[in-house]
Amino acid sequence: MGELRAYAALLGGKARSLAAYRTSFAIELLSNLGSTVLDVVTVFVLYRATAMVGGFTLAESLLMTALTAAGFVLADLTVGNIDDLKRYVRAGTLDTVLIRPLRVLPQLICMDLPLRKLLRLAFGVFVYVAALVANHVHWTPARLALAVVAPIAAAVFFGAIFVLTASLAFWWVESGEVGAAFTYGGRDFTSYPITVYSDWFRGVFAYALGFGLVSYQPALALLGRTDPLGLPAWSGYAAPLVCVPAVAVAALIWRIGIRRYRSTGS
Amino acid sequence: MGGIDASVLTISPGRPLRLSITTFGALAWSGFRRYATYRQATIAGSFTNIVFGFLRCYVLLAVAHGATGGRPGGYDGAQLATFVWVGQGLLTVVGIWGPPDLSDRIRTGDVASDLLRPVPPVTAYLAADLGRFGHAVLTRLVGPVIVGAIFFTLAAPTRWQTIPLFVISTLLAAVGSFGCRFLINATAYWLHDARGPLVLWTLGSGVLCGLYFPLRLLPEWLAVTLWVATPFPGLLQTPLDTLVERDPPVQQAGLVVIQAIWAVALLALAGTVQRRAERKLVVQGG
């Protein structure tokens, strides 16, 4: 109970600081919305030139983009703040976090309350629902369950990627933008049908790193399409399970990293 | 001589041109050295550029594969691949998302020391930014282009004027990008915190300069409006269109001219804004 109250106090402080700068908050709210809107607009622009990309129509592609957008924004909203870890490690701010009697990861997540991303999440969910409607999904109980679970599993998966790439800072403080290649890069990868990528690139991102199971396979199952790349039909329903090993790996690396951490001493 | 020592580096119409050039060069060199310090960040950044190069390239090539005649927006496959890979290299060279140094200095009041120097602030910041540009040309441009050339077929220029035009266009893009960023950061003179304008800039510039997709994929009226009425295409799209020879020679050169007009206008505007700001600036924090 006491712990929960401590987290509530941390988040409450952030909420009060947001309320102090209302114009700034409004601008951030709108520009955050804008970034997800642009991701969706990009898909429309690309389909102006062609009816099919990688063998998929605009509506079908949009389902993958929307599934990714909803999942990614939910992850970004909850744990995306962990991206700042390299700044904390360099500046020594992490020390303050370590000496408090609370767990490290939740504290770091509570260091920012990104309510500015809420509108963006609403838009992501809206496009997802719109894409489901536009594709005339043939609903079965299994599909309904998948439609609900898939974006949440995507969020958990992206959350694990956020923690994994942030952990890099324990070994390599100057890692800079490398993490973005897998967080934002992963989002871009799963926004399009993975049939567009070449074999080796798809092998690495889709199957070895698991990004193919985030939106492409579940979208196939929702659409009732067979996988042109040859995975069986049930793989779409099983795909959300990919977040389980992802979380396990992220938790393991995070723990090894935090043990390895040595303060800057300054 | 009004107490000005001959050894003071300065840029002013009253002093010999040679001294001004030496000063500009010294400032640019310091900008170069600042970025040369972070070698690991250079490697990390190039890695990320390359990953995004693959992502964008495969998607655009898939679009080309499905498009009528295989030429979306008038580009063939090799031109699209060149557009993406050189674009990933140019992203840092042009420096669309450079650090918000100026607005930070305005907020903290450090800008006061910029005003004490015998060099106009716009000139001093431009020199430092051109140093950054030089460093990026040497380090960040080659990586993505080499990887792109290994994995994809790139388009080689066929006209003699393409390479010189591309070089000029890239330099103009860097100057235009500097002008835009200076103006965005300078809003802090009035707002005290330029975070809002900076966020809008990051968001708008990425899509409007042609990073997410070539602007030729937009409806023609919209693309033309962007080219003429905004500086954005001149920040990335124009050098890339010049390099891949998207247009006939006259139009190719014409786009660079539009870009040059925008670059000059932005620099002039930056100078005006800076002078206005100096008159009303109250340094924060005393």
Coordinates of C-alpha atoms in Angstrom, one line a residue:
Chain A
M1 CA 0.0 0.0 0.0
G2 CA 2.7 2.4 1.1
E3 CA 4.6 1.7 -2.2
L4 CA 1.5 2.5 -4.2
R5 CA 1.0 5.8 -2.4
A6 CA 4.6 6.7 -3.2
Y7 CA 4.1 6.1 -6.9
A8 CA 0.9 8.0 -6.7
A9 CA 2.8 10.9 -5.1
L10 CA 5.4 10.8 -7.9
L11 CA 2.8 10.9 -10.6
G12 CA 0.7 13.5 -8.8
G13 CA 3.7 15.8 -8.8
K14 CA 4.1 15.4 -12.5
A15 CA 0.4 16.0 -13.1
R16 CA 0.7 19.3 -11.1
S17 CA 3.7 20.4 -13.1
L18 CA 1.7 19.7 -16.4
A19 CA -1.2 21.8 -15.1
A20 CA 1.2 24.7 -14.6
Y21 CA 2.1 25.1 -18.3
R22 CA -1.2 24.7 -20.0
T23 CA -0.3 26.2 -23.4
S24 CA 2.9 24.2 -23.6
F25 CA 0.9 21.1 -22.8
A26 CA -1.8 21.8 -25.4
I27 CA 0.9 22.3 -28.1
E28 CA 2.6 19.0 -27.1
L29 CA -0.8 17.2 -27.1
L30 CA -1.5 18.4 -30.6
S31 CA 1.9 17.8 -32.1
N32 CA 2.0 14.3 -30.6
L33 CA -1.3 13.6 -32.2
G34 CA 0.2 15.0 -35.4
S35 CA 3.0 12.4 -35.5
T36 CA 0.7 9.5 -35.5
V37 CA -1.6 11.2 -38.0
L38 CA 1.4 11.6 -40.3
D39 CA 2.2 7.9 -40.1
V40 CA -1.3 7.1 -41.3
V41 CA -1.3 9.9 -44.0
T42 CA 2.0 8.4 -45.3
V43 CA 0.2 5.1 -46.0
F44 CA -2.5 7.0 -47.9
V45 CA 0.1 8.9 -49.9
L46 CA 2.0 5.8 -50.9
Y47 CA -1.2 4.1 -52.0
R48 CA -2.0 7.0 -54.3
A49 CA 0.7 5.6 -56.6
T50 CA -0.4 2.0 -56.5
A51 CA -3.4 -0.2 -55.6
M52 CA -1.3 -2.9 -54.0
V53 CA 1.9 -2.8 -51.9
G54 CA 3.5 -6.2 -51.3
G55 CA 0.2 -7.9 -52.4
F56 CA -2.0 -6.0 -49.9
T57 CA -4.7 -3.4 -50.5
L58 CA -4.8 0.0 -48.7
A59 CA -7.5 -1.2 -46.2
E60 CA -5.4 -4.3 -45.4
S61 CA -2.2 -2.3 -45.0
L62 CA -4.0 0.2 -42.8
L63 CA -5.1 -2.6 -40.4
M64 CA -1.4 -3.4 -39.9
T65 CA -0.4 0.3 -39.6
A66 CA -3.3 0.9 -37.1
L67 CA -2.5 -2.2 -35.0
T68 CA 1.1 -1.0 -34.8
A69 CA 0.1 2.6 -34.0
A70 CA -2.3 1.6 -31.2
G71 CA 0.2 -0.8 -29.7
F72 CA 3.3 1.4 -30.1
V73 CA 1.6 4.5 -28.6
L74 CA 0.3 2.5 -25.7
A75 CA 3.9 1.3 -25.0
D76 CA 5.3 4.8 -25.6
L77 CA 2.7 6.3 -23.2
T78 CA 3.5 3.8 -20.4
V79 CA 7.2 2.9 -20.6
G80 CA 8.5 5.1 -23.4
N81 CA 10.0 7.4 -20.9
I82 CA 12.7 4.8 -20.2
D83 CA 14.3 6.1 -23.4
D84 CA 15.9 8.8 -21.2
L85 CA 17.9 6.3 -19.2
K86 CA 21.2 7.2 -21.0
R87 CA 20.7 10.7 -19.9
Y88 CA 20.1 9.6 -16.3
V89 CA 23.2 7.3 -16.4
R90 CA 25.4 10.1 -17.8
A91 CA 24.2 12.8 -15.4
G92 CA 24.2 10.5 -12.4
T93 CA 20.4 11.0 -11.8
L94 CA 20.1 7.3 -11.6
D95 CA 21.8 7.3 -8.3
T96 CA 18.9 9.3 -6.7
V97 CA 16.6 6.6 -8.1
L98 CA 18.7 3.7 -6.7
I99 CA 18.8 5.0 -3.1
R100 CA 15.0 5.3 -2.8
P101 CA 13.3 2.3 -1.2
L102 CA 11.2 1.7 -4.4
R103 CA 11.9 -0.5 -7.4
V104 CA 14.0 1.2 -10.1
L105 CA 12.0 0.5 -13.3
P106 CA 8.6 1.7 -12.1
Q107 CA 10.3 4.8 -10.6
L108 CA 11.9 5.7 -13.9
I109 CA 8.6 5.2 -15.7
C110 CA 7.0 7.5 -13.2
M111 CA 9.6 10.2 -13.8
D112 CA 7.4 11.5 -16.6
L113 CA 3.6 11.4 -17.0
P114 CA 3.2 11.6 -20.7
L115 CA -0.5 12.6 -20.8
R116 CA 0.5 14.5 -24.0
K117 CA 0.4 11.2 -25.8
L118 CA -3.2 10.4 -24.8
L119 CA -4.8 12.0 -27.8
R120 CA -2.4 10.1 -30.0
L121 CA -3.5 6.8 -28.4
A122 CA -7.2 7.7 -29.0
F123 CA -6.4 8.4 -32.7
G124 CA -4.5 5.1 -33.0
V125 CA -7.4 3.1 -31.5
F126 CA -9.8 5.1 -33.8
V127 CA -7.9 4.1 -36.9
Y128 CA -7.7 0.5 -35.7
V129 CA -11.4 0.3 -35.3
A130 CA -12.0 2.0 -38.6
A131 CA -9.6 -0.4 -40.4
L132 CA -11.4 -3.4 -38.8
V133 CA -14.7 -2.0 -40.1
A134 CA -13.3 -1.1 -43.6
N135 CA -12.0 -4.7 -44.0
H136 CA -15.4 -6.3 -43.3
V137 CA -13.8 -8.7 -40.9
H138 CA -15.8 -12.0 -40.7
W139 CA -16.2 -12.0 -36.9
T140 CA -15.8 -15.2 -34.9
P141 CA -15.3 -15.4 -31.1
A142 CA -11.6 -16.2 -31.7
R143 CA -11.2 -13.2 -34.0
L144 CA -12.9 -10.9 -31.6
A145 CA -10.6 -12.0 -28.8
L146 CA -7.6 -11.6 -31.1
A147 CA -8.7 -8.1 -32.1
V148 CA -8.7 -7.1 -28.5
V149 CA -5.5 -9.0 -27.4
A150 CA -3.3 -8.1 -30.5
P151 CA -2.9 -4.4 -29.8
I152 CA -2.2 -5.0 -26.1
A153 CA 0.3 -7.7 -26.9
A154 CA 1.9 -5.3 -29.4
A155 CA 2.1 -2.7 -26.6
V156 CA 3.8 -5.2 -24.3
F157 CA 6.2 -6.2 -27.0
F158 CA 7.2 -2.6 -27.9
G159 CA 7.4 -1.9 -24.1
A160 CA 10.0 -4.8 -23.9
I161 CA 11.9 -3.3 -26.8
F162 CA 11.9 0.1 -25.1
V163 CA 13.4 -1.4 -22.0
L164 CA 15.9 -3.6 -23.9
T165 CA 17.2 -0.7 -26.0
A166 CA 17.3 1.6 -23.0
S167 CA 19.4 -1.1 -21.1
L168 CA 22.0 -0.6 -23.7
A169 CA 23.0 2.6 -21.8
F170 CA 24.4 0.4 -19.0
W171 CA 27.1 -0.9 -21.3
W172 CA 27.3 1.9 -23.8
V173 CA 26.4 5.4 -22.5
E174 CA 27.1 7.0 -25.9
S175 CA 24.7 4.6 -27.7
G176 CA 22.8 7.7 -28.9
E177 CA 20.3 6.9 -31.6
V178 CA 21.0 3.1 -31.8
G179 CA 17.9 2.4 -29.7
A180 CA 15.7 4.3 -32.1
A181 CA 16.5 1.9 -34.9
F182 CA 14.6 -0.8 -33.0
T183 CA 11.9 1.2 -31.3
Y184 CA 10.9 3.6 -34.0
G185 CA 12.5 1.4 -36.7
G186 CA 10.5 -1.5 -35.3
R187 CA 7.3 0.5 -35.5
D188 CA 8.0 1.5 -39.1
F189 CA 8.8 -2.2 -39.9
T190 CA 5.5 -3.5 -38.6
S191 CA 3.5 -0.6 -40.2
Y192 CA 3.7 -2.3 -43.6
P193 CA 3.1 -5.9 -44.8
I194 CA 6.3 -7.7 -44.3
T195 CA 6.1 -9.1 -47.8
V196 CA 7.8 -5.9 -49.0
Y197 CA 11.1 -6.7 -47.4
S198 CA 13.9 -8.9 -48.8
D199 CA 14.4 -12.3 -47.4
W200 CA 17.4 -11.6 -45.1
F201 CA 16.0 -8.3 -43.8
R202 CA 12.7 -9.9 -43.0
G203 CA 14.5 -12.9 -41.5
V204 CA 16.3 -10.6 -39.0
F205 CA 13.5 -8.2 -38.1
A206 CA 10.3 -10.3 -38.5
Y207 CA 11.4 -13.7 -37.3
A208 CA 14.6 -13.4 -35.3
L209 CA 13.6 -10.2 -33.5
G210 CA 9.9 -11.1 -33.6
F211 CA 8.5 -8.0 -35.1
G212 CA 6.6 -10.0 -37.8
L213 CA 4.4 -11.4 -35.1
V214 CA 3.4 -8.0 -33.8
S215 CA 1.0 -6.8 -36.5
Y216 CA 1.4 -8.8 -39.7
Q217 CA 0.5 -12.3 -38.5
P218 CA -2.5 -11.1 -36.3
A219 CA -3.7 -8.9 -39.2
L220 CA -3.7 -11.9 -41.5
A221 CA -5.7 -13.9 -39.0
L222 CA -8.2 -11.1 -38.6
L223 CA -8.5 -10.7 -42.4
G224 CA -8.8 -14.5 -42.9
R225 CA -5.9 -14.5 -45.5
T226 CA -3.4 -17.2 -45.9
D227 CA 0.2 -16.1 -45.3
P228 CA 2.0 -15.7 -48.7
L229 CA 5.2 -16.3 -46.8
G230 CA 4.0 -19.8 -45.7
L231 CA 3.3 -19.6 -41.9
P232 CA 0.2 -21.7 -40.9
A233 CA -3.1 -20.0 -40.3
W234 CA -3.0 -20.6 -36.5
S235 CA 0.2 -18.6 -36.2
G236 CA -1.8 -15.4 -36.3
Y237 CA -3.7 -16.4 -33.2
A238 CA -0.6 -17.6 -31.4
A239 CA 1.4 -14.4 -32.4
P240 CA 0.5 -12.3 -29.4
L241 CA 2.4 -14.9 -27.3
V242 CA 5.6 -13.4 -28.7
C243 CA 5.4 -10.7 -26.0
V244 CA 6.1 -13.4 -23.3
P245 CA 9.7 -14.2 -24.4
A246 CA 10.3 -10.5 -25.2
V247 CA 9.4 -9.5 -21.7
A248 CA 11.5 -12.3 -20.2
V249 CA 14.6 -11.3 -22.2
A250 CA 14.0 -7.6 -21.4
A251 CA 13.6 -8.3 -17.7
L252 CA 16.8 -10.4 -17.7
I253 CA 18.9 -7.9 -19.6
W254 CA 17.5 -5.0 -17.4
R255 CA 18.6 -6.9 -14.2
I256 CA 22.0 -7.7 -15.5
G257 CA 22.4 -4.1 -16.5
I258 CA 21.3 -2.5 -13.3
R259 CA 23.7 -4.8 -11.3
R260 CA 26.5 -3.8 -13.7
Y261 CA 25.8 0.0 -13.2
R262 CA 28.6 2.0 -11.6
S263 CA 27.9 5.5 -10.7
T264 CA 29.8 8.3 -12.5
G265 CA 31.0 9.4 -9.0
S266 CA 30.7 13.0 -9.8
Chain B
M1 CA 41.0 52.8 -33.5
G2 CA 38.4 53.1 -30.7
G3 CA 40.3 50.7 -28.5
I4 CA 40.0 47.7 -30.8
D5 CA 43.1 45.7 -30.6
A6 CA 44.5 44.4 -33.9
S7 CA 44.4 40.9 -32.6
V8 CA 40.7 40.8 -31.8
L9 CA 39.0 38.5 -34.3
T10 CA 35.9 40.3 -35.6
I11 CA 33.5 40.4 -38.5
S12 CA 32.5 43.9 -39.4
P13 CA 32.3 46.0 -42.6
G14 CA 34.8 48.4 -41.1
R15 CA 37.6 45.8 -40.9
P16 CA 39.6 44.2 -43.7
L17 CA 37.8 41.3 -45.4
R18 CA 40.7 39.0 -44.8
L19 CA 40.2 39.3 -41.1
S20 CA 36.5 38.6 -41.4
I21 CA 37.2 35.5 -43.4
T22 CA 39.8 34.3 -40.9
T23 CA 37.3 34.8 -38.1
F24 CA 34.5 33.0 -39.9
G25 CA 36.9 30.1 -40.6
A26 CA 37.9 29.9 -37.0
L27 CA 34.3 29.7 -35.8
A28 CA 33.5 27.1 -38.4
W29 CA 36.5 25.0 -37.4
S30 CA 35.4 25.1 -33.8
G31 CA 32.0 23.9 -34.9
F32 CA 33.7 21.1 -36.8
R33 CA 35.8 20.1 -33.7
R34 CA 32.8 20.1 -31.4
Y35 CA 31.2 17.3 -33.5
A36 CA 34.4 15.5 -34.1
T37 CA 34.6 14.9 -30.3
Y38 CA 31.7 12.5 -30.3
R39 CA 33.0 9.7 -32.5
Q40 CA 30.7 7.0 -30.9
A41 CA 27.6 9.2 -31.5
T42 CA 28.6 9.3 -35.2
I43 CA 28.8 5.5 -35.4
A44 CA 25.5 5.1 -33.5
G45 CA 23.7 7.7 -35.7
S46 CA 25.0 6.1 -38.9
F47 CA 23.7 2.7 -37.8
T48 CA 20.3 4.1 -37.2
N49 CA 20.3 6.0 -40.6
I50 CA 21.2 2.7 -42.3
V51 CA 18.4 0.7 -40.6
F52 CA 15.8 3.4 -41.6
G53 CA 17.3 3.4 -45.1
F54 CA 16.5 -0.3 -45.5
L55 CA 12.9 0.2 -44.1
R56 CA 12.1 3.2 -46.4
C57 CA 13.8 1.7 -49.5
Y58 CA 12.0 -1.6 -49.4
V59 CA 8.6 0.1 -48.9
L60 CA 9.1 2.5 -51.8
L61 CA 10.4 -0.2 -54.1
A62 CA 7.3 -2.2 -53.3
V63 CA 5.2 0.8 -54.2
A64 CA 7.2 1.1 -57.5
H65 CA 6.6 -2.5 -58.2
G66 CA 2.8 -2.1 -58.0
A67 CA 2.7 1.4 -59.7
T68 CA 1.6 1.8 -63.3
G69 CA 4.8 1.8 -65.4
G70 CA 6.8 1.1 -62.2
R71 CA 7.4 4.9 -61.8
P72 CA 5.6 6.3 -58.8
G73 CA 6.0 10.1 -58.8
G74 CA 8.1 9.8 -61.9
Y75 CA 11.0 7.9 -60.3
D76 CA 12.2 4.5 -61.4
G77 CA 13.5 2.0 -58.9
A78 CA 17.1 3.0 -59.0
Q79 CA 16.2 6.7 -58.5
L80 CA 14.0 5.8 -55.5
A81 CA 16.8 3.8 -53.9
T82 CA 19.2 6.7 -54.5
F83 CA 16.7 9.1 -53.1
V84 CA 16.3 7.1 -49.9
W85 CA 19.9 6.3 -49.2
V86 CA 21.5 9.6 -50.1
G87 CA 18.5 11.1 -48.2
Q88 CA 19.5 9.2 -45.0
G89 CA 23.0 10.5 -45.4
L90 CA 21.9 14.1 -46.0
L91 CA 19.6 14.1 -43.0
T92 CA 22.4 14.9 -40.6
V93 CA 24.4 16.9 -43.2
V94 CA 21.5 19.3 -43.6
G95 CA 20.9 19.1 -39.9
I96 CA 17.1 19.5 -39.9
W97 CA 17.0 18.3 -36.3
G98 CA 20.1 20.1 -34.9
P99 CA 20.4 20.7 -31.2
P100 CA 18.4 23.7 -29.8
D101 CA 21.5 25.6 -28.7
L102 CA 20.2 29.1 -29.3
S103 CA 16.9 28.7 -27.5
D104 CA 18.6 27.1 -24.5
R105 CA 21.0 30.1 -24.4
I106 CA 18.2 32.6 -24.6
R107 CA 16.3 30.8 -21.8
T108 CA 19.3 30.6 -19.5
G109 CA 20.5 34.1 -20.4
D110 CA 23.8 32.9 -21.8
V111 CA 22.9 34.6 -25.0
A112 CA 24.1 37.9 -23.4
S113 CA 27.7 36.8 -23.9
D114 CA 26.9 36.1 -27.6
L115 CA 25.9 39.8 -27.9
L116 CA 29.2 41.0 -26.4
R117 CA 31.2 39.4 -29.1
P118 CA 32.4 41.5 -32.0
V119 CA 30.7 39.1 -34.5
P120 CA 26.9 39.4 -35.4
P121 CA 25.2 36.4 -33.7
V122 CA 23.6 35.1 -37.0
T123 CA 27.0 35.0 -38.6
A124 CA 28.7 33.3 -35.7
Y125 CA 26.0 30.6 -35.5
L126 CA 26.0 30.1 -39.2
A127 CA 29.8 29.6 -39.1
A128 CA 29.5 27.1 -36.4
D129 CA 26.7 25.3 -38.2
L130 CA 28.8 25.1 -41.4
G131 CA 31.5 23.5 -39.4
R132 CA 29.0 20.9 -38.2
F133 CA 28.0 20.6 -41.9
G134 CA 31.6 19.9 -42.9
H135 CA 32.0 17.2 -40.3
A136 CA 28.7 15.5 -41.3
V137 CA 29.7 15.5 -45.0
L138 CA 32.9 13.7 -44.1
T139 CA 31.4 11.2 -41.7
R140 CA 27.7 10.8 -42.0
L141 CA 27.1 10.9 -45.8
V142 CA 29.3 8.0 -46.9
G143 CA 28.0 5.3 -44.6
P144 CA 24.4 5.1 -45.9
V145 CA 25.4 5.6 -49.5
I146 CA 27.9 2.8 -49.4
V147 CA 25.4 0.4 -47.8
G148 CA 22.8 1.5 -50.2
A149 CA 25.1 0.8 -53.2
I150 CA 26.0 -2.7 -51.9
F151 CA 22.4 -3.8 -51.4
F152 CA 20.5 -1.9 -54.1
T153 CA 21.0 -0.6 -57.6
L154 CA 21.6 3.2 -57.3
A155 CA 21.2 5.7 -60.1
A156 CA 24.4 7.2 -61.4
P157 CA 24.2 10.8 -62.7
T158 CA 24.3 11.1 -66.5
R159 CA 24.6 14.9 -66.9
W160 CA 27.8 16.8 -66.4
Q161 CA 26.1 19.5 -64.4
T162 CA 24.4 17.2 -61.9
I163 CA 27.2 16.8 -59.4
P164 CA 28.1 20.5 -59.2
L165 CA 24.4 21.3 -58.9
F166 CA 24.0 18.7 -56.2
V167 CA 26.9 20.2 -54.2
I168 CA 25.5 23.7 -54.5
S169 CA 22.0 22.4 -53.6
T170 CA 23.3 20.6 -50.6
L171 CA 25.1 23.7 -49.3
L172 CA 22.0 25.8 -49.9
A173 CA 19.9 23.1 -48.0
A174 CA 22.2 23.4 -45.1
V175 CA 22.0 27.2 -45.1
G176 CA 18.2 27.1 -45.5
S177 CA 18.0 24.6 -42.6
F178 CA 20.1 26.8 -40.5
G179 CA 17.9 29.8 -41.2
C180 CA 14.7 27.9 -40.3
R181 CA 16.2 26.5 -37.1
F182 CA 17.5 29.9 -36.1
L183 CA 14.1 31.4 -36.6
I184 CA 12.4 28.7 -34.7
N185 CA 14.9 29.0 -31.8
A186 CA 14.6 32.8 -31.9
T187 CA 11.0 32.5 -30.9
A188 CA 12.4 32.0 -27.4
Y189 CA 13.3 35.7 -27.4
W190 CA 9.5 36.3 -27.1
L191 CA 8.2 33.1 -25.6
H192 CA 11.2 32.3 -23.3
D193 CA 10.8 28.6 -24.1
A194 CA 10.9 27.5 -27.7
R195 CA 9.9 23.9 -27.0
G196 CA 6.4 24.2 -28.6
P197 CA 7.7 25.7 -31.9
L198 CA 10.6 23.2 -31.9
V199 CA 8.2 20.2 -31.5
L200 CA 6.0 21.5 -34.4
W201 CA 9.2 22.0 -36.4
T202 CA 10.4 18.5 -35.8
L203 CA 7.0 17.2 -36.8
G204 CA 6.4 19.3 -39.9
S205 CA 9.9 19.4 -41.3
G206 CA 10.2 15.6 -41.5
V207 CA 7.2 15.1 -43.8
L208 CA 7.3 18.4 -45.7
C209 CA 11.0 18.2 -46.7
G210 CA 10.5 14.8 -48.3
L211 CA 12.1 12.5 -45.7
Y212 CA 9.0 10.3 -45.2
F213 CA 8.2 10.0 -48.9
P214 CA 9.2 11.9 -52.0
L215 CA 7.0 15.0 -52.2
R216 CA 6.3 14.1 -55.9
L217 CA 3.9 11.5 -54.7
L218 CA 1.6 14.2 -53.4
P219 CA -1.0 15.8 -55.8
E220 CA 0.8 18.2 -58.1
W221 CA -0.9 21.4 -56.9
L222 CA 0.1 20.6 -53.4
A223 CA 3.7 19.8 -54.3
V224 CA 4.0 23.0 -56.4
T225 CA 2.6 25.0 -53.5
L226 CA 5.1 23.5 -51.1
W227 CA 8.0 24.2 -53.4
V228 CA 7.2 27.9 -54.1
A229 CA 5.5 29.0 -50.9
T230 CA 7.6 27.1 -48.2
P231 CA 11.3 26.5 -47.7
F232 CA 10.8 22.8 -46.8
P233 CA 11.4 21.1 -50.1
G234 CA 14.7 23.0 -50.3
L235 CA 15.9 21.3 -47.2
L236 CA 16.1 17.8 -48.6
Q237 CA 13.9 17.1 -51.6
T238 CA 15.6 19.5 -54.0
P239 CA 19.2 18.2 -53.5
L240 CA 17.9 14.7 -53.9
D241 CA 15.8 15.5 -57.0
T242 CA 18.9 17.2 -58.4
L243 CA 21.1 14.2 -57.8
V244 CA 18.6 11.6 -59.2
E245 CA 17.9 13.9 -62.2
R246 CA 14.1 13.7 -61.7
D247 CA 13.5 16.7 -64.0
P248 CA 14.8 17.9 -67.3
P249 CA 18.0 20.1 -67.1
V250 CA 16.3 23.5 -67.0
Q251 CA 13.8 22.6 -64.3
Q252 CA 16.7 20.9 -62.4
A253 CA 18.6 24.1 -62.3
G254 CA 15.4 26.1 -61.7
L255 CA 14.6 24.2 -58.5
V256 CA 18.1 25.1 -57.2
V257 CA 17.4 28.7 -57.9
I258 CA 14.2 28.7 -55.9
Q259 CA 16.2 27.0 -53.1
A260 CA 18.8 29.8 -53.3
I261 CA 16.1 32.5 -53.1
W262 CA 14.7 30.8 -50.0
A263 CA 18.1 30.4 -48.4
V264 CA 18.9 34.1 -48.9
A265 CA 15.4 35.2 -47.7
L266 CA 15.7 33.0 -44.6
L267 CA 19.1 34.4 -43.7
A268 CA 17.9 38.0 -44.2
L269 CA 14.8 37.3 -42.0
A270 CA 17.0 35.7 -39.3
G271 CA 19.1 38.8 -39.3
T272 CA 16.1 41.1 -39.0
V273 CA 14.5 39.0 -36.2
Q274 CA 17.8 39.0 -34.3
R275 CA 18.1 42.8 -34.5
R276 CA 14.5 43.2 -33.3
A277 CA 15.1 40.7 -30.5
E278 CA 18.2 42.5 -29.3
R279 CA 16.2 45.7 -28.8
K280 CA 13.6 44.0 -26.6
L281 CA 15.8 41.3 -24.9
V282 CA 15.8 41.3 -21.1
V283 CA 18.3 38.8 -20.0
Q284 CA 16.7 36.3 -17.7
G285 CA 18.2 35.7 -14.3
G286 CA 20.0 39.0 -14.0

